[in-house]
Coordinates of C-alpha atoms in Angstrom, one line a residue:
X1 CA 117.9 105.3 117.2
X2 CA 121.6 103.9 115.4
X3 CA 121.1 107.0 113.1
X4 CA 117.8 106.0 111.6
X5 CA 116.6 109.9 111.7
X6 CA 112.9 110.7 110.7
X7 CA 113.0 113.6 108.2
X8 CA 111.7 116.6 108.8
X9 CA 108.3 116.9 107.7
X10 CA 107.1 113.5 109.3
X11 CA 109.1 115.6 112.7
X12 CA 106.5 117.3 113.2
X13 CA 103.5 114.9 111.5
X14 CA 104.8 113.1 115.0
X15 CA 104.2 116.6 116.4
X16 CA 101.1 116.7 116.0
X17 CA 100.0 112.8 116.1
X18 CA 101.6 113.0 120.1
X19 CA 99.3 117.0 120.9
X20 CA 96.4 114.3 119.3
X21 CA 96.9 110.9 121.1
X22 CA 97.6 112.6 124.7
X23 CA 93.7 113.9 124.2
X24 CA 92.4 109.9 124.2
X25 CA 90.7 108.0 127.0
X26 CA 93.3 105.9 129.3
X27 CA 92.0 103.1 128.1
X28 CA 93.1 99.4 127.3
X29 CA 90.6 99.7 124.7
X30 CA 91.2 103.3 123.3
X31 CA 95.5 101.9 123.7
X32 CA 94.4 99.5 121.4
X33 CA 92.8 101.2 118.8
X34 CA 95.8 104.3 119.5
X35 CA 98.5 101.2 118.6
X36 CA 97.2 99.8 115.9
X37 CA 96.2 102.9 113.4
X38 CA 99.8 104.2 114.2
X39 CA 100.1 101.1 113.1
X40 CA 98.6 102.0 110.0
X41 CA 98.6 104.9 109.8
X42 CA 103.5 104.9 109.7
X43 CA 102.5 101.7 107.0
X44 CA 100.8 103.5 104.5
X45 CA 102.7 106.4 105.3
X46 CA 106.4 103.7 104.2
X47 CA 103.9 102.7 100.7
X48 CA 103.8 106.3 99.6
X49 CA 106.4 105.3 96.7
X50 CA 104.7 102.6 95.7
X51 CA 101.2 104.0 96.2
X52 CA 102.1 106.8 93.9
X53 CA 103.5 104.7 90.8
X54 CA 99.9 102.5 91.3
X55 CA 98.2 105.3 91.2
X56 CA 100.7 106.7 88.0
X57 CA 99.7 102.3 86.7
X58 CA 95.9 102.2 87.9
X59 CA 94.5 106.3 86.0
X60 CA 96.2 105.6 82.6
X61 CA 95.4 102.6 82.1
X62 CA 91.1 104.1 83.0
X63 CA 92.2 107.7 81.9
X64 CA 95.2 108.0 79.7
X65 CA 93.7 109.0 75.7
X66 CA 94.5 107.0 73.2
X67 CA 95.3 109.9 70.3
X68 CA 98.0 112.2 72.7
X69 CA 101.7 112.1 71.3
X70 CA 103.0 111.0 74.5
X71 CA 102.9 107.4 74.5
X72 CA 101.8 105.8 78.4
X73 CA 105.1 104.7 78.5
X74 CA 106.8 108.2 78.9
X75 CA 104.0 109.2 81.1
X76 CA 105.1 106.9 83.1
X77 CA 107.9 107.1 83.3
X78 CA 108.4 110.6 83.1
X79 CA 105.2 110.9 86.5
X80 CA 107.4 108.7 88.8
X81 CA 111.1 110.9 87.6
X82 CA 108.8 113.9 88.9
X83 CA 107.4 111.5 92.0
X84 CA 111.3 110.3 93.2
X85 CA 111.7 114.0 93.1
X86 CA 109.2 115.5 94.7
X87 CA 110.1 112.7 97.5
X88 CA 113.9 114.1 97.8
X89 CA 112.3 117.6 98.1
X90 CA 109.7 117.5 100.3
X91 CA 112.3 115.4 102.9
X92 CA 110.3 112.2 102.4
X93 CA 114.0 110.9 101.6
X94 CA 116.7 112.1 103.0
X95 CA 119.5 112.3 100.3
X96 CA 121.1 108.9 102.9
X97 CA 118.5 106.7 101.8
X98 CA 118.4 107.3 97.9
X99 CA 121.7 105.8 97.5
X100 CA 120.1 102.6 98.2
X101 CA 116.6 103.1 96.1
X102 CA 119.2 103.9 93.3
X103 CA 120.5 101.6 94.1
X104 CA 117.5 99.4 93.9
X105 CA 116.9 101.6 90.3
X106 CA 119.6 99.4 89.5
X107 CA 119.3 96.3 90.4
X108 CA 115.8 96.2 89.0
X109 CA 116.8 96.9 85.8
X110 CA 119.3 94.5 85.0
X111 CA 116.9 91.6 86.1
X112 CA 113.7 93.8 83.4
X113 CA 116.9 93.5 80.5
X114 CA 117.7 89.9 81.0
X115 CA 114.1 88.2 81.4
X116 CA 112.0 90.3 79.0
X117 CA 114.6 88.8 76.9
X118 CA 113.9 85.4 77.8
X119 CA 111.1 85.8 77.7
X120 CA 109.4 85.9 82.0
X121 CA 107.1 88.7 81.0
X122 CA 106.5 91.2 78.6
X123 CA 106.3 95.4 78.6
X124 CA 103.1 96.1 75.6
X125 CA 103.1 100.0 74.2
X126 CA 105.2 101.7 72.5
X127 CA 107.6 104.2 73.5
X128 CA 111.5 105.7 73.6
X129 CA 111.9 106.3 76.8
X130 CA 113.5 102.1 76.9
X131 CA 116.3 99.9 77.6
X132 CA 115.5 97.3 74.9
X133 CA 112.2 96.1 75.7
X134 CA 112.1 97.9 78.9
X135 CA 110.5 101.1 79.4
X136 CA 112.5 102.8 82.2
X137 CA 109.2 104.0 84.8
X138 CA 109.9 99.3 85.1
X139 CA 113.5 100.7 87.8
X140 CA 111.2 102.7 89.0
X141 CA 108.9 100.0 89.9
X142 CA 112.1 98.2 92.6
X143 CA 113.0 101.2 93.7
X144 CA 109.4 101.6 95.2
X145 CA 110.0 98.5 96.8
X146 CA 113.6 99.9 98.1
X147 CA 111.3 103.7 99.1
X148 CA 109.7 100.9 101.7
X149 CA 111.7 99.6 103.0
X150 CA 114.1 102.4 104.1
X151 CA 111.1 103.4 105.5
X152 CA 109.8 100.9 107.2
X153 CA 113.0 100.3 109.2
X154 CA 113.3 103.9 110.6
X155 CA 109.3 104.4 110.9
X156 CA 109.1 101.7 113.3
X157 CA 112.7 102.1 114.1
X158 CA 113.7 98.3 113.7
X159 CA 115.8 96.2 115.4
X160 CA 117.2 92.1 115.4
X161 CA 118.0 89.6 118.0
X162 CA 120.8 87.2 117.1
X163 CA 120.8 88.2 112.7
X164 CA 123.5 86.7 110.8
X165 CA 126.5 88.2 109.3
X166 CA 126.0 90.2 107.1
X167 CA 128.8 88.7 105.0
X168 CA 126.5 85.6 105.2
X169 CA 123.7 87.8 103.8
X170 CA 125.1 88.9 101.5
X171 CA 126.6 86.0 99.7
X172 CA 123.1 84.1 100.0
X173 CA 121.6 87.4 98.1
X174 CA 123.7 86.9 95.6
X175 CA 123.3 83.5 95.2
X176 CA 119.3 84.2 95.0
X177 CA 119.8 87.4 92.1
X178 CA 122.3 84.6 90.0
X179 CA 120.0 82.8 90.9
X180 CA 117.2 84.4 88.6
X181 CA 119.6 84.6 85.6
X182 CA 121.5 80.4 85.8
X183 CA 118.0 78.9 86.0
X184 CA 116.7 79.6 83.0
X185 CA 119.8 77.6 81.5
X186 CA 121.4 75.4 84.0
X187 CA 118.9 73.9 87.7
X188 CA 116.9 76.2 89.4
X189 CA 117.9 76.2 93.2
X190 CA 114.7 78.0 94.3
X191 CA 113.9 75.6 96.6
X192 CA 117.6 74.9 98.4
X193 CA 118.2 79.3 98.3
X194 CA 114.5 79.7 100.1
X195 CA 115.4 76.4 103.1
X196 CA 118.7 78.4 103.1
X197 CA 116.4 81.2 103.4
X198 CA 114.9 79.4 106.5
X199 CA 118.1 78.3 108.1
X200 CA 120.0 82.0 108.2
X201 CA 117.4 83.8 109.2
X202 CA 115.0 81.3 111.0
X203 CA 116.6 82.0 114.2
X204 CA 116.2 85.8 113.7
X205 CA 113.7 88.0 115.5
X206 CA 112.9 91.5 114.5
X207 CA 111.7 94.3 116.6
X208 CA 109.6 97.0 115.9
X209 CA 108.0 100.3 117.6
X210 CA 104.7 101.1 116.7
X211 CA 103.5 104.2 119.2
X212 CA 104.2 103.3 122.6
X213 CA 104.5 99.7 122.3
X214 CA 107.5 97.1 120.5
X215 CA 106.7 94.0 119.4
X216 CA 107.9 90.9 117.5
X217 CA 107.7 89.1 115.2
X218 CA 110.2 86.5 113.3
X219 CA 111.8 87.9 110.4
X220 CA 111.6 85.6 108.1
X221 CA 107.1 86.0 108.6
X222 CA 107.6 89.3 108.6
X223 CA 109.9 88.2 104.5
X224 CA 106.7 86.9 104.6
X225 CA 104.5 88.7 104.7
X226 CA 105.6 91.5 102.7
X227 CA 106.1 89.3 100.0
X228 CA 102.0 89.2 99.9
X229 CA 101.7 92.3 99.7
X230 CA 104.2 92.9 97.0
X231 CA 102.6 89.8 95.4
X232 CA 99.0 91.7 95.6
X233 CA 100.8 95.0 94.0
X234 CA 101.8 93.1 91.4
X235 CA 97.9 92.1 91.0
X236 CA 97.0 95.4 90.6
X237 CA 100.1 96.6 88.4
X238 CA 99.9 93.4 85.9
X239 CA 96.2 94.1 85.8
X240 CA 96.8 98.1 84.4
X241 CA 99.4 96.8 82.0
X242 CA 102.9 97.9 83.2
X243 CA 103.4 94.3 82.0
X244 CA 102.2 90.6 81.3
X245 CA 103.6 87.5 82.6
X246 CA 102.3 85.2 79.1
X247 CA 99.6 83.3 80.0
X248 CA 98.4 86.7 80.8
X249 CA 98.0 88.3 77.1
X250 CA 94.9 86.7 76.3
X251 CA 93.1 88.5 79.1
X252 CA 94.3 89.2 82.6
X253 CA 93.9 86.2 85.0
X254 CA 96.0 86.3 88.7
X255 CA 99.6 86.0 88.8
X256 CA 100.3 82.8 90.0
X257 CA 100.6 82.0 93.4
X258 CA 104.2 80.6 93.0
X259 CA 105.4 83.8 92.5
X260 CA 105.2 84.4 96.3
X261 CA 108.7 82.5 96.8
X262 CA 110.1 84.6 94.3
X263 CA 109.5 88.0 96.2
X264 CA 110.1 86.2 99.4
X265 CA 113.7 85.7 97.4
X266 CA 113.8 89.4 96.9
X267 CA 113.3 89.9 100.2
X268 CA 116.0 89.2 101.3
X269 CA 117.9 91.0 98.3
X270 CA 116.1 94.6 99.5
X271 CA 117.1 93.5 103.3
X272 CA 121.1 93.7 102.8
X273 CA 120.6 96.4 99.9
X274 CA 119.2 98.4 103.3
X275 CA 121.4 96.7 106.0
X276 CA 124.0 99.2 103.2
X277 CA 122.2 102.2 104.8
X278 CA 120.8 101.0 108.7
X279 CA 123.4 98.1 110.1
X280 CA 120.8 96.1 112.0
X281 CA 121.1 97.0 115.6
X282 CA 120.3 95.3 118.5
X283 CA 117.5 95.2 120.4
X284 CA 117.6 96.9 123.9
X285 CA 117.6 94.7 127.0
X286 CA 114.1 95.8 127.5
X287 CA 113.0 94.5 124.8
X288 CA 113.8 91.4 124.3
X289 CA 110.7 90.8 127.0
X290 CA 107.9 89.6 126.0
X291 CA 106.1 91.4 122.9
X292 CA 103.8 93.8 125.4
X293 CA 106.1 95.2 127.4
X294 CA 105.4 99.0 127.9
X295 CA 101.1 98.8 126.2
X296 CA 100.9 100.9 130.0
X297 CA 104.1 103.5 129.1

């Protein structure tokens, strides 16, 4: 698996799952249901960090007492630290993966400090666990994206056909990150960068294994689907008062669909960071054949 070993807990869950699935009928319909069920469970497992963060934000939005000495923002930060510690302690993440997740945290916090200073979005509420106007839990939301990305890489054994040279992707990611800052002062190159993403990654196909079946899809489509998922999570987070965009200050409303472009560009930065831990490997020869090969294996 190109070094992408599962954690001990995941190995135990996998063994139990195989014993249960072995009892299922061998009809085509049952096999399809098994693949769909495994896909859903793997995605949920990959999202466990982000889901825990959203649950904390949602719960504190509804039930956090207003007269307690500990500010809500600080409570969320402490909860985020506890989640990260538990993820490593229970071996839901490897120490190798933790390195790139910390890098996500640092990259995200740097962006947060700048974006709040120019009014792109606002954090409300008091607290002492802040850097400037940014509560420290903000970096953990980027870390949640990093956690999802590294876990998806190994849970689905991602491989890539015609993956671009990594130095090209690194240059593109650096340009994207820089544009998040410079577009406030000079031209916004967002549309040019989106076009560059299509050019650089447009020929690449992502191969992924669910249970018995290995499927494939265009990598750009995968970027877009993850961007949509993050946009939905962002709506939950802004409703929970994790942060607010200027047009949400007088009352919550859906985050602009235009943010999908920003999240898609963020995917490029994310993928480049993850390939530092898991270099993109090519599919095996039989994986390049039609998508449903192996459905009856």
